[in-house]
Structures are given as structure tokens and as C-alpha cells.
């Protein structure tokens, strides 16, 4: 079973990334890793507003 990490970018958008690979540029760890299903469930629970940060701040 592959392990994934949940990542967050500067716009607070979330993504899943294989845990064994180095972090891609512009992304940081969100503090959660697990199976793909576990990571998707974490993202569903925590990323409730998909509006990019820059647009939320402009409101």
C-alpha cells in the first residue's frame, strides 16, 4: 500500500503526494499522511472552502 502526504500551497489549496517523494516546489506538509482514502477523508474534513486564499482576502 502506498502512503501519501497531504500538502498545502500558498493559496491554501490541498493536494495528495506520494510520501516517498521530495516535496514539490511551492508546497508544504499539512501534517497528515496515510492511505489515499485516509488523505482524501482528511482533505474533505479540513478544506471546506475551495476559494483560493488571495480571493478570500480580496472579499
mmCIF file of C-alpha atoms in Angstrom:
data_model
loop_
_atom_site.group_PDB
_atom_site.id
_atom_site.type_symbol
_atom_site.label_atom_id
_atom_site.label_comp_id
_atom_site.label_asym_id
_atom_site.label_seq_id
_atom_site.Cartn_x
_atom_site.Cartn_y
_atom_site.Cartn_z
ATOM 1 C CA UNK A 1 0.000 0.000 0.000
ATOM 2 C CA UNK A 2 1.349 3.429 -0.936
ATOM 3 C CA UNK A 3 1.492 6.175 1.694
ATOM 4 C CA UNK A 4 0.556 9.729 0.787
ATOM 5 C CA UNK A 5 1.062 13.121 2.412
ATOM 6 C CA UNK A 6 -1.455 15.937 2.324
ATOM 7 C CA UNK A 7 0.174 19.102 1.035
ATOM 8 C CA UNK A 8 -0.920 22.746 1.051
ATOM 9 C CA UNK A 9 0.251 25.539 -1.248
ATOM 10 C CA UNK A 10 0.441 29.311 -0.702
ATOM 11 C CA UNK A 11 -3.226 29.662 -1.762
ATOM 12 C CA UNK A 12 -4.212 27.066 0.889
ATOM 13 C CA UNK A 13 -5.200 24.582 -1.803
ATOM 14 C CA UNK A 14 -4.711 20.950 -0.803
ATOM 15 C CA UNK A 15 -3.219 18.034 -2.680
ATOM 16 C CA UNK A 16 -2.060 14.467 -2.154
ATOM 17 C CA UNK A 17 1.509 13.466 -2.912
ATOM 18 C CA UNK A 18 3.394 10.171 -2.540
ATOM 19 C CA UNK A 19 5.199 10.206 0.821
ATOM 20 C CA UNK A 20 8.427 8.767 -0.565
ATOM 21 C CA UNK A 21 8.992 11.645 -2.987
ATOM 22 C CA UNK A 22 10.535 15.012 -2.091
ATOM 23 C CA UNK A 23 8.091 17.881 -1.674
ATOM 24 C CA UNK A 24 7.391 19.736 -4.911
ATOM 25 C CA UNK A 25 8.249 23.438 -5.005
ATOM 26 C CA UNK A 26 5.628 25.751 -3.560
ATOM 27 C CA UNK A 27 4.024 23.114 -1.327
ATOM 28 C CA UNK A 28 4.319 22.373 2.391
ATOM 29 C CA UNK A 29 3.079 19.481 4.507
ATOM 30 C CA UNK A 30 -0.366 19.817 6.064
ATOM 31 C CA UNK A 31 0.572 17.452 8.889
ATOM 32 C CA UNK A 32 -1.310 14.353 7.757
ATOM 33 C CA UNK A 33 -0.254 11.197 5.938
ATOM 34 C CA UNK A 34 -1.840 7.820 5.308
ATOM 35 C CA UNK A 35 -3.532 5.810 2.589
ATOM 36 C CA UNK A 36 -5.086 7.622 -0.341
ATOM 37 C CA UNK A 37 -8.542 7.109 1.176
ATOM 38 C CA UNK A 38 -7.451 8.440 4.580
ATOM 39 C CA UNK A 39 -5.861 11.500 2.987
ATOM 40 C CA UNK A 40 -8.934 12.229 0.872
ATOM 41 C CA UNK A 41 -11.101 11.977 4.005
ATOM 42 C CA UNK A 42 -8.761 14.394 5.827
ATOM 43 C CA UNK A 43 -8.927 16.877 2.949
ATOM 44 C CA UNK A 44 -12.733 16.581 2.843
ATOM 45 C CA UNK A 45 -12.899 17.377 6.587
ATOM 46 C CA UNK A 46 -10.418 20.242 6.622
ATOM 47 C CA UNK A 47 -10.579 22.009 3.231
ATOM 48 C CA UNK A 48 -14.111 23.322 3.426
ATOM 49 C CA UNK A 49 -13.680 26.493 1.342
ATOM 50 C CA UNK A 50 -12.007 25.829 -2.009
ATOM 51 C CA UNK A 51 -11.726 29.523 -2.804
ATOM 52 C CA UNK A 52 -8.029 30.419 -3.132
ATOM 53 C CA UNK A 53 -6.642 32.484 -0.228
ATOM 54 C CA UNK A 54 -5.962 35.533 -2.429
ATOM 55 C CA UNK A 55 -9.634 35.694 -3.472
ATOM 56 C CA UNK A 56 -10.871 35.171 0.104
ATOM 57 C CA UNK A 57 -8.676 38.033 1.281
ATOM 58 C CA UNK A 58 -9.944 40.308 -1.516
ATOM 59 C CA UNK A 59 -13.556 39.990 -0.361
#
